[in-house]
Coordinates of C-alpha atoms and ligand atoms in Angstrom, one line a residue:
M636 CA -15.7 28.0 -25.0
S637 CA -13.5 27.2 -22.4
A638 CA -9.1 25.7 -23.0
L639 CA -9.3 24.9 -19.7
F640 CA -12.6 22.0 -20.1
E641 CA -11.0 20.9 -23.9
P642 CA -9.7 17.1 -23.6
R643 CA -6.3 16.7 -24.4
T644 CA -4.6 13.5 -25.7
L645 CA -1.7 11.9 -25.2
R646 CA -0.9 9.1 -27.6
S647 CA -3.3 7.1 -27.6
L648 CA -5.1 8.5 -24.1
T649 CA -7.6 10.8 -23.8
I650 CA -7.6 13.1 -20.6
P651 CA -11.3 15.3 -20.2
N652 CA -9.8 18.6 -19.3
R653 CA -7.0 20.3 -18.5
V654 CA -7.2 20.3 -14.8
W655 CA -5.0 18.0 -13.2
M656 CA -4.4 17.0 -9.7
A657 CA -0.7 17.8 -7.8
P658 CA 1.0 14.5 -6.5
M659 CA 0.4 15.1 -2.8
C660 CA 1.9 12.6 0.3
Q661 CA -1.0 11.5 2.5
Y662 CA 1.5 10.3 4.7
S663 CA -1.7 7.4 5.9
A664 CA -0.3 4.3 5.0
E665 CA 0.5 1.9 8.1
P666 CA 4.4 1.8 8.2
S667 CA 4.6 -1.6 9.8
G668 CA 3.1 -5.3 8.9
P669 CA 1.0 -6.8 6.2
E670 CA -0.4 -3.7 4.4
T671 CA 2.9 -1.5 5.1
G672 CA 2.5 1.3 2.0
A673 CA -0.9 -0.3 1.0
A674 CA -3.8 2.6 0.0
N675 CA -6.3 2.3 2.8
D676 CA -9.4 4.4 3.1
W677 CA -8.1 7.4 3.6
H678 CA -6.9 7.6 0.3
F679 CA -9.8 6.2 -1.6
A680 CA -11.8 9.0 -0.1
H681 CA -9.0 12.0 -0.5
Y682 CA -8.4 10.5 -4.4
A683 CA -12.9 9.7 -4.8
A684 CA -13.7 12.8 -3.4
R685 CA -11.4 14.8 -6.6
A686 CA -13.1 12.3 -9.3
T687 CA -16.5 13.2 -8.7
G688 CA -15.3 17.0 -8.4
G689 CA -14.3 16.5 -12.0
T690 CA -10.5 16.6 -12.1
G691 CA -9.6 15.3 -15.5
L692 CA -6.4 13.3 -14.0
I693 CA -5.5 12.3 -10.8
L694 CA -1.3 11.8 -10.5
L695 CA -1.5 9.5 -7.2
E696 CA 0.9 11.1 -4.6
A697 CA 4.5 9.8 -4.6
T698 CA 4.4 6.3 -4.4
A699 CA 7.5 4.5 -3.3
V700 CA 9.3 2.0 -5.6
S701 CA 10.9 -0.2 -2.5
P702 CA 10.7 0.4 1.4
E703 CA 13.9 2.2 1.8
G704 CA 12.8 5.2 -1.3
R705 CA 9.8 6.0 0.9
I706 CA 10.1 9.7 2.3
S707 CA 8.5 9.0 5.2
P708 CA 7.1 5.1 6.5
Y709 CA 3.8 6.2 6.0
D710 CA 3.8 6.1 2.6
L711 CA 2.3 4.6 0.2
G712 CA 4.2 1.7 -1.4
L713 CA 4.1 -0.8 -4.7
W714 CA 6.7 -3.3 -4.5
N715 CA 4.8 -6.3 -3.5
D716 CA 0.7 -7.7 -4.3
T717 CA -0.8 -6.4 -1.2
Q718 CA -0.4 -2.6 -2.2
T719 CA -1.0 -3.1 -6.0
E720 CA -4.7 -4.7 -4.8
A721 CA -5.3 -2.0 -3.2
L722 CA -4.8 0.7 -5.7
R723 CA -6.9 -1.0 -8.0
R724 CA -9.7 -0.1 -5.5
I725 CA -8.9 3.9 -5.9
T726 CA -8.2 3.4 -10.9
R727 CA -11.5 1.6 -10.8
F728 CA -13.5 4.5 -9.1
L729 CA -11.7 6.7 -11.3
K730 CA -12.7 5.3 -13.9
G731 CA -16.0 5.0 -14.0
Q732 CA -15.6 9.5 -13.6
R733 CA -14.3 9.4 -16.6
T734 CA -11.2 10.8 -14.3
V735 CA -7.8 9.0 -15.8
P736 CA -5.8 7.1 -12.9
G737 CA -2.1 7.9 -12.6
I738 CA 0.6 8.0 -10.0
Q739 CA 3.8 8.9 -8.9
L740 CA 6.9 6.7 -8.7
A741 CA 9.6 7.4 -6.3
H742 CA 12.4 7.2 -4.4
A743 CA 13.4 9.5 -1.7
G744 CA 17.1 8.9 -1.3
R745 CA 19.1 11.2 0.7
K746 CA 16.0 12.7 2.1
A747 CA 14.6 9.1 2.8
S748 CA 13.5 8.3 6.6
T749 CA 11.9 11.2 7.7
E750 CA 8.8 12.4 10.2
R751 CA 5.6 12.8 9.1
P752 CA 5.3 16.8 8.1
W753 CA 2.7 17.5 10.5
K754 CA 5.5 15.7 12.9
G755 CA 8.2 18.1 12.2
G756 CA 9.9 16.1 9.3
A757 CA 12.8 15.3 11.0
P758 CA 14.8 12.7 9.7
I759 CA 14.0 9.5 11.5
T760 CA 18.1 8.0 12.4
G761 CA 17.2 4.8 14.3
G762 CA 14.4 2.4 16.6
E763 CA 11.8 0.3 15.4
H764 CA 10.7 2.6 11.4
G765 CA 13.9 3.9 11.2
W766 CA 16.4 3.4 8.3
R767 CA 19.7 5.1 6.8
P768 CA 19.4 6.9 3.4
V769 CA 20.8 6.3 0.2
G770 CA 21.7 8.9 -2.4
P771 CA 24.6 9.8 -5.0
S772 CA 27.5 10.8 -3.2
P773 CA 28.0 11.0 0.7
V774 CA 26.7 14.1 1.4
P775 CA 23.8 15.0 3.7
F776 CA 20.7 17.3 2.6
D777 CA 20.7 19.9 5.5
E778 CA 22.3 20.1 9.1
G779 CA 20.8 17.7 11.4
H780 CA 20.2 14.9 8.5
P781 CA 21.9 11.8 7.9
V782 CA 24.4 11.3 5.7
P783 CA 23.8 9.1 2.7
E784 CA 24.9 5.9 1.6
E785 CA 27.0 6.3 -1.2
L786 CA 24.7 4.5 -4.2
T787 CA 27.5 1.5 -5.8
G788 CA 26.6 0.9 -9.5
E789 CA 25.4 -2.2 -8.4
G790 CA 22.9 -0.5 -6.2
I791 CA 22.1 1.9 -9.1
R792 CA 20.8 -1.3 -11.4
E793 CA 18.9 -2.2 -7.8
I794 CA 16.7 0.7 -8.2
V795 CA 16.5 1.0 -12.1
G796 CA 15.2 -1.9 -11.6
Q797 CA 12.4 -0.8 -9.1
F798 CA 11.1 1.6 -11.6
A799 CA 11.0 -0.5 -13.4
A800 CA 8.8 -3.2 -11.7
A801 CA 6.5 -0.8 -9.6
A802 CA 5.8 0.6 -13.1
R803 CA 4.3 -2.7 -14.3
R804 CA 2.9 -3.0 -10.6
A805 CA 0.8 0.0 -11.8
L806 CA -0.3 -0.3 -14.7
D807 CA -1.3 -4.3 -13.0
A808 CA -3.4 -1.6 -10.7
G809 CA -5.5 0.0 -13.5
F810 CA -3.4 3.3 -13.9
E811 CA -3.0 5.0 -17.1
V812 CA -0.6 7.5 -17.0
V813 CA 2.8 7.0 -14.3
E814 CA 4.9 9.8 -13.5
V815 CA 8.6 9.2 -12.8
H816 CA 9.4 11.9 -10.0
G817 CA 12.7 13.5 -11.3
A818 CA 12.0 16.6 -8.5
H819 CA 12.3 17.9 -5.3
G820 CA 15.6 16.7 -4.2
Y821 CA 15.0 13.4 -3.7
L822 CA 16.7 10.5 -5.6
I823 CA 16.7 11.2 -9.3
G824 CA 16.4 15.0 -8.6
E825 CA 20.2 14.3 -6.4
F826 CA 21.8 12.4 -9.9
L827 CA 21.1 15.4 -11.5
S828 CA 22.1 18.5 -9.4
P829 CA 25.8 19.2 -9.4
H830 CA 24.6 20.4 -5.6
S831 CA 23.9 16.7 -4.3
N832 CA 26.0 15.0 -7.0
R833 CA 30.0 14.6 -6.2
R834 CA 30.4 11.5 -8.4
T835 CA 33.2 10.7 -10.0
D836 CA 31.6 7.4 -12.1
A837 CA 30.0 7.7 -15.0
Y838 CA 27.1 8.6 -13.3
G839 CA 28.3 11.6 -11.9
G840 CA 30.5 15.3 -13.1
S841 CA 29.3 15.7 -16.7
F842 CA 26.1 17.4 -17.7
D843 CA 25.3 14.2 -19.7
N844 CA 26.9 11.6 -16.2
R845 CA 24.1 13.6 -14.0
V846 CA 21.4 12.6 -16.8
R847 CA 22.5 8.7 -16.6
F848 CA 20.9 7.4 -14.1
A849 CA 17.0 9.7 -15.2
L850 CA 17.7 8.4 -18.4
E851 CA 17.7 4.7 -17.4
V852 CA 15.0 5.3 -14.9
V853 CA 12.7 6.6 -18.4
D854 CA 14.2 4.1 -20.3
A855 CA 13.5 1.3 -17.7
V856 CA 9.9 2.4 -17.4
R857 CA 9.3 3.2 -21.2
A858 CA 10.2 -0.4 -21.6
V859 CA 7.2 -1.6 -19.4
W860 CA 4.9 0.6 -20.2
P861 CA 2.5 0.6 -23.2
E862 CA 3.2 2.7 -26.3
E863 CA -0.8 3.8 -25.9
L864 CA 0.0 5.5 -22.9
P865 CA 1.6 8.4 -21.9
V866 CA 5.0 8.4 -19.5
F867 CA 5.5 11.2 -17.9
F868 CA 8.8 13.6 -15.7
R869 CA 8.2 15.8 -13.0
I870 CA 11.4 17.7 -12.3
S871 CA 12.5 20.6 -10.6
A872 CA 13.2 23.2 -13.1
T873 CA 16.2 25.2 -11.1
D874 CA 17.5 24.2 -7.1
W875 CA 17.8 28.1 -6.9
L876 CA 21.0 28.0 -6.1
E877 CA 23.2 30.8 -7.6
E878 CA 25.7 28.6 -7.9
A879 CA 26.6 24.8 -8.6
G880 CA 23.0 24.2 -9.2
W881 CA 20.8 22.8 -11.7
T882 CA 19.4 25.1 -13.8
A883 CA 16.2 26.3 -16.1
D884 CA 19.1 25.7 -19.0
D885 CA 19.5 22.2 -17.7
T886 CA 16.2 21.7 -17.5
V887 CA 16.0 22.8 -21.3
R888 CA 18.7 21.1 -22.8
F889 CA 17.1 17.7 -20.2
A890 CA 13.8 17.9 -21.2
A891 CA 14.9 17.6 -25.1
L892 CA 16.8 13.9 -24.2
L893 CA 12.9 13.1 -22.7
K894 CA 11.6 14.2 -25.6
E895 CA 13.9 11.3 -27.3
H896 CA 13.3 8.6 -24.3
G897 CA 9.6 8.6 -25.1
V898 CA 8.4 10.7 -22.1
D899 CA 5.1 12.1 -23.1
L900 CA 4.7 15.7 -20.9
L901 CA 7.1 16.8 -18.4
D902 CA 5.4 18.3 -15.3
V903 CA 7.8 21.3 -14.2
S904 CA 8.2 22.0 -10.3
S905 CA 11.1 24.0 -8.3
G906 CA 13.5 23.6 -5.5
G907 CA 13.8 20.9 -3.1
N908 CA 17.4 19.9 -3.8
A909 CA 18.8 22.9 -1.3
P910 CA 18.0 23.8 2.8
R911 CA 16.9 27.3 3.2
V912 CA 17.1 29.0 -0.5
R913 CA 15.1 31.8 -1.4
I914 CA 12.3 31.1 -3.0
P915 CA 10.3 34.0 -5.5
V916 CA 6.5 32.5 -4.6
G917 CA 3.9 34.2 -5.7
P918 CA 0.6 33.2 -8.4
G919 CA 1.6 30.6 -10.7
Y920 CA 5.0 32.0 -10.2
Q921 CA 6.6 28.4 -11.3
V922 CA 4.0 28.5 -14.9
P923 CA 7.6 30.3 -17.0
F924 CA 9.2 27.8 -16.7
A925 CA 7.3 25.5 -18.1
A926 CA 6.4 27.4 -20.4
R927 CA 9.7 28.4 -22.0
V928 CA 9.9 24.1 -21.9
R929 CA 7.0 23.7 -24.9
T930 CA 7.9 26.7 -26.8
E931 CA 12.1 25.3 -26.6
T932 CA 11.4 21.8 -27.0
G933 CA 7.9 21.1 -28.4
L934 CA 7.7 18.8 -25.3
P935 CA 3.4 18.9 -23.7
V936 CA 3.7 20.7 -19.8
A937 CA 1.9 20.7 -17.4
A938 CA 2.4 24.0 -15.0
V939 CA 2.0 24.2 -11.2
G940 CA 2.6 26.6 -8.1
L941 CA 0.0 28.4 -6.5
I942 CA -3.0 28.6 -9.4
T943 CA -5.9 29.1 -7.6
E944 CA -8.5 31.0 -9.5
A945 CA -10.5 29.5 -13.0
E946 CA -9.4 32.6 -14.8
Q947 CA -5.7 32.0 -14.0
A948 CA -5.7 28.4 -15.2
E949 CA -7.7 29.0 -18.5
K950 CA -5.2 32.1 -19.5
I951 CA -2.0 29.6 -19.7
V952 CA -4.3 27.2 -21.4
A953 CA -5.4 29.3 -23.5
N954 CA -2.0 31.3 -23.9
G955 CA -0.1 28.2 -24.7
E956 CA 1.8 28.8 -21.8
A957 CA 1.0 25.2 -20.8
D958 CA -0.9 21.7 -21.5
A959 CA -2.4 21.6 -18.6
V960 CA -2.8 23.1 -15.3
L961 CA -1.5 21.0 -11.9
L962 CA -3.6 22.0 -8.6
G963 CA -2.1 20.9 -5.4
R964 CA -3.1 22.8 -2.2
E965 CA -6.3 24.1 -4.2
L966 CA -8.3 20.9 -4.3
L967 CA -7.0 20.0 -1.1
R968 CA -9.2 23.4 -0.2
N969 CA -11.7 22.6 -2.3
P970 CA -12.4 18.9 -4.4
S971 CA -14.9 20.2 -6.3
W972 CA -12.9 22.9 -7.8
A973 CA -12.7 21.6 -11.3
R974 CA -16.6 21.8 -11.3
H975 CA -16.9 24.7 -10.1
A976 CA -14.6 25.8 -12.6
A977 CA -16.7 24.6 -15.0
R978 CA -19.2 26.2 -14.2
E979 CA -17.2 29.4 -13.9
L980 CA -16.1 29.2 -17.4
G981 CA -18.9 27.4 -19.4
G982 CA -17.3 24.8 -20.1
D983 CA -18.0 20.7 -19.7
A984 CA -17.0 18.9 -15.9
H985 CA -17.4 16.0 -17.3
V986 CA -19.4 15.1 -13.8
P987 CA -22.8 15.2 -12.6
D988 CA -23.4 18.6 -10.8
P989 CA -25.9 18.2 -7.7
Y990 CA -24.6 22.1 -7.3
H991 CA -27.2 22.5 -9.8
R992 CA -29.9 21.8 -7.8
S993 CA -32.7 24.7 -7.8
V994 CA -33.4 24.9 -4.1
Ligands
FMN401 C1 0.7 18.1 1.2 C2 1.7 17.9 0.3 C3 2.0 17.0 -0.3 C4 2.9 16.7 -1.8 N1 3.4 15.6 -2.1 C5 4.0 16.2 -3.4 C6 4.7 14.6 -3.9 O1 3.9 13.8 -3.4 N2 5.0 15.1 -4.9 C7 5.6 15.4 -5.9 O2 5.8 15.7 -6.6 N3 5.1 16.7 -4.8 C8 4.4 16.8 -4.1 N4 3.9 18.2 -3.7 C9 4.1 19.2 -3.7 C10 2.8 19.9 -4.8 O3 2.6 18.3 -5.9 C11 2.7 21.1 -5.6 O4 3.5 20.9 -6.7 C12 2.5 22.6 -4.5 O5 2.3 22.1 -3.5 C13 2.7 23.7 -5.2 O6 1.7 23.4 -5.6 P1 -0.1 24.1 -5.0 O7 0.7 26.0 -4.8 O8 -1.2 24.4 -6.1 O9 0.0 23.5 -3.8 C14 3.0 18.1 -2.0 C15 2.4 19.2 -1.9 C16 1.4 19.4 -0.3 C17 0.9 20.4 0.0

């Protein structure tokens, strides 16, 4: 019996297996005009393929809560009715395959307004599609990046409201899981880390002050999200900095707070808040961070990062290191990874498997 293909229930939602798709930006929406930030045929085909591949839960890519919160002008957004309607088509299809539709809500903070990765990913500082990013402090991400505008208290409250509004729209569009993007050096992660948060008001300085914005977002999202459906939070477990960064100890302490605030699962990633840091990348290199949170806080976790093999994924779940695995690039390579793994492990991928046709 495969642990990877056991269903997992969070609140009242049952997810058919533990092979989940990590949020991955497609940078494929219109950058301007009436369809700005709206999912299109590309997004439909992309997510539909991973659903027919037997993936238990699909977390749609970082979806911006405001135009200024987009990483690139080509990101998905969820601040208007056109965007809400466009997503409905995807959630309907996913549910038809018994794949749970989830969405990651994000604000890119000081890392907003950049070129798409395959165009170099450089900051766009002006012109038709560029804008000035905001952040907790006027500290640029890296050389060549603009100095972000320091958010005022009013600006912070406005963004908290935008997260709540986007969560309401996500529910309306048919999503059953919402994930708050607190990782990778985007706005929420910028507030968490002393590396990027140099504020001296109630949102900076002490640990309690630096987590305040994240908890306000979580509270606002939880308040509009139904009791019976789960809320996830994605964290960078560490900045991978020697000093003055967010650490794995901070993550464990914060996870306990997130649990009290109604978060149902921590999605444990790492890095992204400081450029050019050395990260010991290798198979499953972030799994120990997830396992530690699960052991020390009892909060369910998902592990992510170079999980590519069926046996490897099976062990992570069977050993209790994580409640589920999130696959990123491997699902870009092979949309039917879950179906193939089910066959290998003797599990049920809950979708038809035409590959089994005899020839
Ligand atoms: C093309 C691409 C886009 C990504 N976009 C996002 C994103 O929108 N939100 C996020 O939290 N992580 C994003 N990530 C990180 C992935 O979710 C994942 O954590 C990372 O790729 C490591 O997992 P993997 O080794 O299975 O690919 C992205 C990664 C890739 C490759």
